[in-house]
Amino acid sequence: DAGVIQSPRHEVTEMGQEVTLRCKPISGHDYLFWYRQTMMRGLELLIYFNNNVPIDDSGMPEDRFSAKMPNASFSTLKIQPSEPRDSAVYFCASSFSGYEQYFGPGTRLTVT
Amino acid sequence: KQEVTQIPAALSVPEGENLVLNCSFTDSAIYNLQWFRQDPGKGLTSLLLIQSSQREQTSGRLNASLDKSSGRSTLYIAASQPGDSATYLCAVTDSNYKLTFGKGTLLTVNP
Protein backbone atom coordinates (compact mmCIF):
# COMPACT_ATOMS: atom_id res chain seq x y z
CA ASP A 1 0.00 0.00 0.00
CA ALA A 2 1.21 3.51 -0.79
CA GLY A 3 0.23 4.85 2.59
CA VAL A 4 -1.60 8.10 3.16
CA ILE A 5 -1.05 10.48 0.26
CA GLN A 6 -1.19 14.24 0.65
CA SER A 7 -0.93 16.97 -1.94
CA PRO A 8 0.58 19.38 -2.47
CA ARG A 9 3.66 18.77 -0.33
CA HIS A 10 4.44 22.48 -0.24
CA GLU A 11 2.14 25.43 -0.79
CA VAL A 12 3.05 29.08 -0.79
CA THR A 13 0.24 31.56 -1.15
CA GLU A 14 -0.58 35.17 -0.46
CA MET A 15 -2.81 36.34 2.32
CA GLY A 16 -6.45 36.34 1.30
CA GLN A 17 -6.15 33.51 -1.21
CA GLU A 18 -8.04 30.25 -0.98
CA VAL A 19 -5.97 27.18 -0.15
CA THR A 20 -7.06 23.57 -0.67
CA LEU A 21 -5.15 20.68 0.82
CA ARG A 22 -5.86 17.13 -0.32
CA CYS A 23 -5.63 13.72 1.26
CA LYS A 24 -6.07 10.16 0.05
CA PRO A 25 -6.37 7.72 2.97
CA ILE A 26 -5.16 4.14 3.01
CA SER A 27 -7.63 1.91 1.19
CA GLY A 28 -10.03 0.24 3.58
CA HIS A 29 -9.57 2.73 6.38
CA ASP A 30 -12.81 4.25 7.62
CA TYR A 31 -11.43 7.03 9.81
CA LEU A 32 -9.68 10.14 8.52
CA PHE A 33 -8.07 12.84 10.65
CA TRP A 34 -6.68 16.29 9.87
CA TYR A 35 -3.97 17.76 12.12
CA ARG A 36 -1.98 20.98 12.18
CA GLN A 37 1.56 21.27 13.50
CA THR A 38 3.18 24.56 14.58
CA MET A 39 6.22 25.30 16.67
CA MET A 40 4.15 27.07 19.29
CA ARG A 41 1.27 24.62 19.68
CA GLY A 42 2.69 21.33 18.45
CA LEU A 43 0.34 18.86 16.77
CA GLU A 44 -3.37 19.55 17.14
CA LEU A 45 -6.37 17.65 15.86
CA LEU A 46 -8.58 19.81 13.64
CA ILE A 47 -11.35 17.43 12.56
CA TYR A 48 -12.02 13.78 11.98
CA PHE A 49 -14.39 11.73 9.84
CA ASN A 50 -15.84 8.26 10.19
CA ASN A 51 -17.28 6.67 7.05
CA ASN A 52 -17.05 10.06 5.31
CA VAL A 53 -19.13 11.80 7.99
CA PRO A 54 -17.56 14.56 10.12
CA ILE A 55 -17.65 13.42 13.75
CA ASP A 56 -15.77 16.08 15.66
CA ASP A 57 -14.74 19.46 14.27
CA SER A 58 -14.13 21.15 17.60
CA GLY A 59 -10.48 21.70 16.71
CA MET A 60 -11.21 23.73 13.59
CA PRO A 61 -9.89 27.16 14.50
CA GLU A 62 -12.30 29.41 12.65
CA ASP A 63 -15.04 29.53 10.04
CA ARG A 64 -12.33 30.17 7.47
CA PHE A 65 -11.48 26.47 7.76
CA SER A 66 -13.66 23.79 6.24
CA ALA A 67 -13.16 20.10 5.51
CA LYS A 68 -15.02 17.65 3.34
CA MET A 69 -14.87 13.97 2.57
CA PRO A 70 -17.00 13.32 -0.53
CA ASN A 71 -16.01 9.64 -0.69
CA ALA A 72 -13.91 7.05 1.10
CA SER A 73 -10.85 7.83 -1.00
CA PHE A 74 -10.58 11.58 -0.78
CA SER A 75 -10.73 14.47 1.64
CA THR A 76 -10.00 18.18 1.40
CA LEU A 77 -9.16 20.85 3.94
CA LYS A 78 -9.89 24.35 2.69
CA ILE A 79 -8.84 27.70 4.10
CA GLN A 80 -10.61 30.74 2.74
CA PRO A 81 -9.35 33.42 3.09
CA SER A 82 -5.88 32.39 4.22
CA GLU A 83 -3.87 34.41 6.75
CA PRO A 84 -0.17 34.38 7.69
CA ARG A 85 -0.99 32.75 11.04
CA ASP A 86 -2.30 29.71 9.13
CA SER A 87 1.27 28.90 8.12
CA ALA A 88 1.96 25.41 9.47
CA VAL A 89 2.37 21.80 8.44
CA TYR A 90 -0.96 20.08 7.91
CA PHE A 91 -1.10 16.31 8.34
CA CYS A 92 -3.73 13.85 7.30
CA ALA A 93 -3.98 10.47 9.02
CA SER A 94 -6.20 7.46 8.46
CA SER A 95 -7.18 4.48 10.55
CA PHE A 96 -9.15 1.26 10.35
CA SER A 97 -10.22 1.15 13.96
CA GLY A 98 -9.81 4.78 14.91
CA TYR A 99 -7.26 3.86 17.53
CA GLU A 100 -4.08 3.37 15.48
CA GLN A 101 -3.50 6.18 13.04
CA TYR A 102 -1.18 6.25 10.04
CA PHE A 103 0.10 9.65 9.01
CA GLY A 104 0.78 11.16 5.63
CA PRO A 105 3.92 13.17 4.83
CA GLY A 106 2.20 16.49 5.44
CA THR A 107 1.68 19.70 3.50
CA ARG A 108 3.85 22.65 4.47
CA LEU A 109 1.75 25.78 4.03
CA THR A 110 3.29 29.24 3.94
CA VAL A 111 1.00 32.25 3.75
CA THR A 112 2.79 35.53 2.99
CA LYS B 1 -8.50 18.51 29.07
CA GLN B 2 -5.71 16.02 28.42
CA GLU B 3 -2.18 17.40 28.53
CA VAL B 4 0.92 15.51 27.48
CA THR B 5 4.37 16.57 28.59
CA GLN B 6 7.67 15.26 27.32
CA ILE B 7 10.95 15.60 29.13
CA PRO B 8 13.60 16.49 28.14
CA ALA B 9 12.79 18.81 25.24
CA ALA B 10 16.19 18.05 23.72
CA LEU B 11 18.85 15.44 24.35
CA SER B 12 22.32 14.97 22.89
CA VAL B 13 24.21 11.72 23.49
CA PRO B 14 27.27 9.95 22.10
CA GLU B 15 26.76 6.95 19.86
CA GLY B 16 26.30 3.67 21.69
CA GLU B 17 24.67 5.13 24.77
CA ASN B 18 21.41 3.79 26.16
CA LEU B 19 18.81 6.49 26.76
CA VAL B 20 15.34 7.11 28.14
CA LEU B 21 12.73 9.55 26.94
CA ASN B 22 9.91 10.46 29.29
CA CYS B 23 6.24 11.21 28.69
CA SER B 24 3.54 12.11 31.19
CA PHE B 25 -0.18 12.69 30.75
CA THR B 26 -2.77 14.24 33.03
CA ASP B 27 -5.85 12.10 32.36
CA SER B 28 -5.36 8.37 32.88
CA ALA B 29 -8.54 7.50 30.97
CA ILE B 30 -6.65 6.65 27.79
CA TYR B 31 -7.29 3.96 25.21
CA ASN B 32 -3.69 3.62 24.12
CA LEU B 33 -0.36 5.42 23.95
CA GLN B 34 1.85 5.74 20.89
CA TRP B 35 5.42 6.77 20.35
CA PHE B 36 6.19 8.36 17.01
CA ARG B 37 9.36 9.41 15.27
CA GLN B 38 9.50 12.54 13.12
CA ASP B 39 12.46 13.37 10.91
CA PRO B 40 12.97 17.01 9.82
CA GLY B 41 10.46 17.99 7.16
CA LYS B 42 8.86 14.57 7.22
CA GLY B 43 5.69 12.95 8.50
CA LEU B 44 5.24 10.82 11.57
CA THR B 45 6.30 7.20 11.79
CA SER B 46 4.66 5.08 14.45
CA LEU B 47 7.26 3.24 16.52
CA LEU B 48 5.29 1.52 19.25
CA LEU B 49 1.68 1.38 20.37
CA ILE B 50 0.79 0.27 23.88
CA GLN B 51 -2.81 -0.59 24.69
CA SER B 52 -4.07 0.73 28.01
CA SER B 53 -4.16 -2.83 29.38
CA GLN B 54 -0.51 -3.46 28.51
CA ARG B 55 2.61 -2.55 30.45
CA GLU B 56 5.18 -2.49 27.68
CA GLN B 57 5.98 -3.08 24.04
CA THR B 58 9.28 -3.88 22.37
CA SER B 59 10.55 -3.48 18.84
CA GLY B 60 14.20 -4.14 18.16
CA ARG B 61 16.28 -1.70 20.21
CA LEU B 62 13.18 0.15 21.38
CA ASN B 63 11.17 -0.58 24.49
CA ALA B 64 8.21 1.47 25.66
CA SER B 65 6.58 1.12 29.04
CA LEU B 66 3.24 2.42 30.29
CA ASP B 67 2.11 3.11 33.84
CA LYS B 68 -1.42 4.24 33.24
CA SER B 69 -2.33 4.87 36.87
CA SER B 70 0.53 7.30 37.35
CA GLY B 71 0.17 8.81 33.87
CA ARG B 72 3.66 7.98 32.68
CA SER B 73 5.42 6.31 29.80
CA THR B 74 9.06 5.88 28.91
CA LEU B 75 10.77 5.07 25.64
CA TYR B 76 14.05 3.25 26.08
CA ILE B 77 16.51 3.22 23.19
CA ALA B 78 19.39 0.78 23.49
CA ALA B 79 22.79 1.24 21.88
CA SER B 80 21.86 4.51 20.19
CA GLN B 81 23.02 5.21 16.63
CA PRO B 82 23.35 8.45 14.64
CA GLY B 83 20.40 7.26 12.54
CA ASP B 84 18.24 7.49 15.65
CA SER B 85 18.54 11.28 15.55
CA ALA B 86 15.01 12.67 15.18
CA THR B 87 12.17 14.14 17.20
CA TYR B 88 10.27 11.59 19.27
CA LEU B 89 6.62 12.31 19.98
CA CYS B 90 4.40 10.72 22.57
CA ALA B 91 0.63 10.71 22.02
CA VAL B 92 -2.34 9.34 23.94
CA THR B 93 -5.68 8.31 22.46
CA ASP B 94 -8.95 8.79 24.28
CA SER B 95 -12.13 6.78 23.83
CA ASN B 96 -13.26 9.18 21.09
CA TYR B 97 -10.19 8.44 18.95
CA LYS B 98 -8.63 11.83 19.70
CA LEU B 99 -4.85 11.84 19.78
CA THR B 100 -3.22 14.36 22.13
CA PHE B 101 0.46 14.89 21.44
CA GLY B 102 3.36 16.08 23.52
CA LYS B 103 5.72 18.68 22.11
CA GLY B 104 8.40 16.06 21.52
CA THR B 105 12.01 15.35 22.45
CA LEU B 106 14.67 16.29 19.90
CA LEU B 107 17.31 13.57 20.04
CA THR B 108 20.78 13.99 18.58
CA VAL B 109 23.12 11.00 18.58
CA ASN B 110 26.70 12.07 17.90
CA PRO B 111 29.08 9.73 16.07
mmCIF file of C-alpha atoms in Angstrom:
data_model
loop_
_atom_site.group_PDB
_atom_site.id
_atom_site.type_symbol
_atom_site.label_atom_id
_atom_site.label_comp_id
_atom_site.label_asym_id
_atom_site.label_seq_id
_atom_site.Cartn_x
_atom_site.Cartn_y
_atom_site.Cartn_z
ATOM 1 C CA ASP A 1 0.000 0.000 0.000
ATOM 2 C CA ALA A 2 1.209 3.508 -0.795
ATOM 3 C CA GLY A 3 0.230 4.845 2.594
ATOM 4 C CA VAL A 4 -1.602 8.098 3.162
ATOM 5 C CA ILE A 5 -1.053 10.480 0.264
ATOM 6 C CA GLN A 6 -1.186 14.245 0.647
ATOM 7 C CA SER A 7 -0.927 16.968 -1.941
ATOM 8 C CA PRO A 8 0.580 19.381 -2.472
ATOM 9 C CA ARG A 9 3.664 18.773 -0.327
ATOM 10 C CA HIS A 10 4.436 22.477 -0.240
ATOM 11 C CA GLU A 11 2.142 25.432 -0.791
ATOM 12 C CA VAL A 12 3.054 29.085 -0.794
ATOM 13 C CA THR A 13 0.242 31.562 -1.153
ATOM 14 C CA GLU A 14 -0.576 35.169 -0.464
ATOM 15 C CA MET A 15 -2.813 36.336 2.322
ATOM 16 C CA GLY A 16 -6.452 36.338 1.299
ATOM 17 C CA GLN A 17 -6.150 33.515 -1.206
ATOM 18 C CA GLU A 18 -8.039 30.245 -0.979
ATOM 19 C CA VAL A 19 -5.972 27.176 -0.155
ATOM 20 C CA THR A 20 -7.060 23.574 -0.670
ATOM 21 C CA LEU A 21 -5.149 20.681 0.815
ATOM 22 C CA ARG A 22 -5.855 17.134 -0.321
ATOM 23 C CA CYS A 23 -5.626 13.721 1.256
ATOM 24 C CA LYS A 24 -6.067 10.165 0.049
ATOM 25 C CA PRO A 25 -6.372 7.719 2.965
ATOM 26 C CA ILE A 26 -5.159 4.138 3.008
ATOM 27 C CA SER A 27 -7.627 1.915 1.188
ATOM 28 C CA GLY A 28 -10.035 0.235 3.577
ATOM 29 C CA HIS A 29 -9.573 2.729 6.382
ATOM 30 C CA ASP A 30 -12.810 4.254 7.617
ATOM 31 C CA TYR A 31 -11.425 7.030 9.814
ATOM 32 C CA LEU A 32 -9.685 10.140 8.523
ATOM 33 C CA PHE A 33 -8.074 12.839 10.651
ATOM 34 C CA TRP A 34 -6.683 16.287 9.870
ATOM 35 C CA TYR A 35 -3.968 17.763 12.124
ATOM 36 C CA ARG A 36 -1.980 20.984 12.185
ATOM 37 C CA GLN A 37 1.563 21.273 13.502
ATOM 38 C CA THR A 38 3.179 24.556 14.582
ATOM 39 C CA MET A 39 6.223 25.296 16.673
ATOM 40 C CA MET A 40 4.150 27.068 19.287
ATOM 41 C CA ARG A 41 1.274 24.625 19.679
ATOM 42 C CA GLY A 42 2.694 21.327 18.453
ATOM 43 C CA LEU A 43 0.340 18.865 16.773
ATOM 44 C CA GLU A 44 -3.367 19.552 17.135
ATOM 45 C CA LEU A 45 -6.375 17.648 15.857
ATOM 46 C CA LEU A 46 -8.584 19.807 13.641
ATOM 47 C CA ILE A 47 -11.353 17.426 12.564
ATOM 48 C CA TYR A 48 -12.017 13.777 11.979
ATOM 49 C CA PHE A 49 -14.391 11.731 9.837
ATOM 50 C CA ASN A 50 -15.844 8.259 10.188
ATOM 51 C CA ASN A 51 -17.284 6.674 7.053
ATOM 52 C CA ASN A 52 -17.047 10.058 5.311
ATOM 53 C CA VAL A 53 -19.125 11.799 7.987
ATOM 54 C CA PRO A 54 -17.556 14.565 10.119
ATOM 55 C CA ILE A 55 -17.654 13.418 13.747
ATOM 56 C CA ASP A 56 -15.768 16.083 15.660
ATOM 57 C CA ASP A 57 -14.737 19.463 14.270
ATOM 58 C CA SER A 58 -14.129 21.147 17.597
ATOM 59 C CA GLY A 59 -10.483 21.704 16.714
ATOM 60 C CA MET A 60 -11.210 23.728 13.591
ATOM 61 C CA PRO A 61 -9.889 27.163 14.497
ATOM 62 C CA GLU A 62 -12.303 29.407 12.647
ATOM 63 C CA ASP A 63 -15.039 29.532 10.040
ATOM 64 C CA ARG A 64 -12.333 30.169 7.468
ATOM 65 C CA PHE A 65 -11.481 26.474 7.755
ATOM 66 C CA SER A 66 -13.664 23.789 6.237
ATOM 67 C CA ALA A 67 -13.161 20.099 5.510
ATOM 68 C CA LYS A 68 -15.024 17.647 3.336
ATOM 69 C CA MET A 69 -14.872 13.967 2.572
ATOM 70 C CA PRO A 70 -16.995 13.317 -0.525
ATOM 71 C CA ASN A 71 -16.009 9.642 -0.690
ATOM 72 C CA ALA A 72 -13.908 7.052 1.098
ATOM 73 C CA SER A 73 -10.847 7.832 -1.004
ATOM 74 C CA PHE A 74 -10.581 11.577 -0.784
ATOM 75 C CA SER A 75 -10.733 14.470 1.639
ATOM 76 C CA THR A 76 -10.005 18.183 1.402
ATOM 77 C CA LEU A 77 -9.157 20.851 3.936
ATOM 78 C CA LYS A 78 -9.892 24.347 2.692
ATOM 79 C CA ILE A 79 -8.845 27.700 4.100
ATOM 80 C CA GLN A 80 -10.613 30.744 2.743
ATOM 81 C CA PRO A 81 -9.348 33.419 3.090
ATOM 82 C CA SER A 82 -5.876 32.392 4.217
ATOM 83 C CA GLU A 83 -3.872 34.415 6.751
ATOM 84 C CA PRO A 84 -0.169 34.385 7.695
ATOM 85 C CA ARG A 85 -0.992 32.747 11.041
ATOM 86 C CA ASP A 86 -2.303 29.712 9.126
ATOM 87 C CA SER A 87 1.273 28.897 8.122
ATOM 88 C CA ALA A 88 1.957 25.406 9.470
ATOM 89 C CA VAL A 89 2.369 21.802 8.444
ATOM 90 C CA TYR A 90 -0.960 20.076 7.907
ATOM 91 C CA PHE A 91 -1.101 16.314 8.337
ATOM 92 C CA CYS A 92 -3.726 13.847 7.304
ATOM 93 C CA ALA A 93 -3.982 10.469 9.023
ATOM 94 C CA SER A 94 -6.205 7.461 8.461
ATOM 95 C CA SER A 95 -7.178 4.480 10.553
ATOM 96 C CA PHE A 96 -9.150 1.264 10.349
ATOM 97 C CA SER A 97 -10.224 1.154 13.962
ATOM 98 C CA GLY A 98 -9.814 4.784 14.911
ATOM 99 C CA TYR A 99 -7.257 3.857 17.525
ATOM 100 C CA GLU A 100 -4.082 3.371 15.481
ATOM 101 C CA GLN A 101 -3.500 6.176 13.037
ATOM 102 C CA TYR A 102 -1.181 6.253 10.035
ATOM 103 C CA PHE A 103 0.101 9.653 9.011
ATOM 104 C CA GLY A 104 0.782 11.157 5.627
ATOM 105 C CA PRO A 105 3.923 13.172 4.827
ATOM 106 C CA GLY A 106 2.195 16.487 5.444
ATOM 107 C CA THR A 107 1.677 19.702 3.501
ATOM 108 C CA ARG A 108 3.853 22.648 4.467
ATOM 109 C CA LEU A 109 1.748 25.780 4.029
ATOM 110 C CA THR A 110 3.294 29.242 3.940
ATOM 111 C CA VAL A 111 0.995 32.254 3.747
ATOM 112 C CA THR A 112 2.792 35.529 2.987
ATOM 113 C CA LYS B 1 -8.496 18.515 29.065
ATOM 114 C CA GLN B 2 -5.713 16.023 28.425
ATOM 115 C CA GLU B 3 -2.183 17.401 28.534
ATOM 116 C CA VAL B 4 0.923 15.506 27.481
ATOM 117 C CA THR B 5 4.374 16.575 28.591
ATOM 118 C CA GLN B 6 7.669 15.258 27.317
ATOM 119 C CA ILE B 7 10.954 15.600 29.128
ATOM 120 C CA PRO B 8 13.603 16.491 28.143
ATOM 121 C CA ALA B 9 12.794 18.811 25.242
ATOM 122 C CA ALA B 10 16.193 18.051 23.723
ATOM 123 C CA LEU B 11 18.849 15.438 24.349
ATOM 124 C CA SER B 12 22.315 14.975 22.893
ATOM 125 C CA VAL B 13 24.209 11.722 23.489
ATOM 126 C CA PRO B 14 27.271 9.947 22.100
ATOM 127 C CA GLU B 15 26.758 6.954 19.858
ATOM 128 C CA GLY B 16 26.305 3.669 21.693
ATOM 129 C CA GLU B 17 24.667 5.126 24.774
ATOM 130 C CA ASN B 18 21.405 3.794 26.161
ATOM 131 C CA LEU B 19 18.813 6.494 26.758
ATOM 132 C CA VAL B 20 15.342 7.107 28.138
ATOM 133 C CA LEU B 21 12.730 9.555 26.944
ATOM 134 C CA ASN B 22 9.906 10.464 29.290
ATOM 135 C CA CYS B 23 6.244 11.206 28.695
ATOM 136 C CA SER B 24 3.539 12.105 31.193
ATOM 137 C CA PHE B 25 -0.177 12.692 30.747
ATOM 138 C CA THR B 26 -2.770 14.243 33.033
ATOM 139 C CA ASP B 27 -5.851 12.099 32.364
ATOM 140 C CA SER B 28 -5.356 8.372 32.882
ATOM 141 C CA ALA B 29 -8.537 7.501 30.965
ATOM 142 C CA ILE B 30 -6.652 6.647 27.795
ATOM 143 C CA TYR B 31 -7.287 3.961 25.212
ATOM 144 C CA ASN B 32 -3.687 3.622 24.116
ATOM 145 C CA LEU B 33 -0.358 5.424 23.945
ATOM 146 C CA GLN B 34 1.848 5.739 20.891
ATOM 147 C CA TRP B 35 5.422 6.768 20.355
ATOM 148 C CA PHE B 36 6.192 8.363 17.005
ATOM 149 C CA ARG B 37 9.356 9.408 15.272
ATOM 150 C CA GLN B 38 9.500 12.539 13.123
ATOM 151 C CA ASP B 39 12.456 13.372 10.909
ATOM 152 C CA PRO B 40 12.966 17.008 9.819
ATOM 153 C CA GLY B 41 10.456 17.995 7.162
ATOM 154 C CA LYS B 42 8.860 14.570 7.225
ATOM 155 C CA GLY B 43 5.694 12.949 8.500
ATOM 156 C CA LEU B 44 5.241 10.816 11.567
ATOM 157 C CA THR B 45 6.297 7.198 11.785
ATOM 158 C CA SER B 46 4.661 5.080 14.452
ATOM 159 C CA LEU B 47 7.260 3.245 16.523
ATOM 160 C CA LEU B 48 5.292 1.521 19.253
ATOM 161 C CA LEU B 49 1.684 1.380 20.370
ATOM 162 C CA ILE B 50 0.785 0.275 23.878
ATOM 163 C CA GLN B 51 -2.813 -0.585 24.691
ATOM 164 C CA SER B 52 -4.073 0.734 28.015
ATOM 165 C CA SER B 53 -4.163 -2.828 29.383
ATOM 166 C CA GLN B 54 -0.513 -3.457 28.513
ATOM 167 C CA ARG B 55 2.609 -2.552 30.449
ATOM 168 C CA GLU B 56 5.177 -2.486 27.678
ATOM 169 C CA GLN B 57 5.975 -3.085 24.036
ATOM 170 C CA THR B 58 9.278 -3.883 22.373
ATOM 171 C CA SER B 59 10.553 -3.480 18.844
ATOM 172 C CA GLY B 60 14.197 -4.136 18.160
ATOM 173 C CA ARG B 61 16.284 -1.698 20.209
ATOM 174 C CA LEU B 62 13.175 0.154 21.383
ATOM 175 C CA ASN B 63 11.169 -0.577 24.490
ATOM 176 C CA ALA B 64 8.206 1.469 25.657
ATOM 177 C CA SER B 65 6.576 1.125 29.043
ATOM 178 C CA LEU B 66 3.244 2.416 30.292
ATOM 179 C CA ASP B 67 2.108 3.114 33.844
ATOM 180 C CA LYS B 68 -1.423 4.236 33.238
ATOM 181 C CA SER B 69 -2.330 4.866 36.868
ATOM 182 C CA SER B 70 0.531 7.297 37.347
ATOM 183 C CA GLY B 71 0.167 8.807 33.871
ATOM 184 C CA ARG B 72 3.663 7.979 32.676
ATOM 185 C CA SER B 73 5.424 6.306 29.802
ATOM 186 C CA THR B 74 9.056 5.881 28.914
ATOM 187 C CA LEU B 75 10.766 5.069 25.644
ATOM 188 C CA TYR B 76 14.050 3.252 26.080
ATOM 189 C CA ILE B 77 16.514 3.222 23.188
ATOM 190 C CA ALA B 78 19.390 0.778 23.495
ATOM 191 C CA ALA B 79 22.788 1.243 21.883
ATOM 192 C CA SER B 80 21.859 4.509 20.187
ATOM 193 C CA GLN B 81 23.023 5.209 16.628
ATOM 194 C CA PRO B 82 23.347 8.451 14.635
ATOM 195 C CA GLY B 83 20.402 7.263 12.538
ATOM 196 C CA ASP B 84 18.236 7.487 15.647
ATOM 197 C CA SER B 85 18.536 11.275 15.552
ATOM 198 C CA ALA B 86 15.015 12.666 15.184
ATOM 199 C CA THR B 87 12.165 14.137 17.196
ATOM 200 C CA TYR B 88 10.274 11.588 19.274
ATOM 201 C CA LEU B 89 6.624 12.310 19.982
ATOM 202 C CA CYS B 90 4.396 10.718 22.572
ATOM 203 C CA ALA B 91 0.629 10.708 22.023
ATOM 204 C CA VAL B 92 -2.337 9.345 23.939
ATOM 205 C CA THR B 93 -5.679 8.310 22.460
ATOM 206 C CA ASP B 94 -8.948 8.788 24.283
ATOM 207 C CA SER B 95 -12.129 6.782 23.832
ATOM 208 C CA ASN B 96 -13.260 9.183 21.093
ATOM 209 C CA TYR B 97 -10.195 8.444 18.953
ATOM 210 C CA LYS B 98 -8.627 11.835 19.697
ATOM 211 C CA LEU B 99 -4.849 11.843 19.782
ATOM 212 C CA THR B 100 -3.224 14.355 22.126
ATOM 213 C CA PHE B 101 0.463 14.885 21.436
ATOM 214 C CA GLY B 102 3.360 16.075 23.522
ATOM 215 C CA LYS B 103 5.725 18.685 22.111
ATOM 216 C CA GLY B 104 8.397 16.057 21.522
ATOM 217 C CA THR B 105 12.005 15.348 22.452
ATOM 218 C CA LEU B 106 14.667 16.294 19.901
ATOM 219 C CA LEU B 107 17.308 13.567 20.040
ATOM 220 C CA THR B 108 20.780 13.990 18.583
ATOM 221 C CA VAL B 109 23.125 11.004 18.584
ATOM 222 C CA ASN B 110 26.697 12.072 17.900
ATOM 223 C CA PRO B 111 29.075 9.726 16.072
#
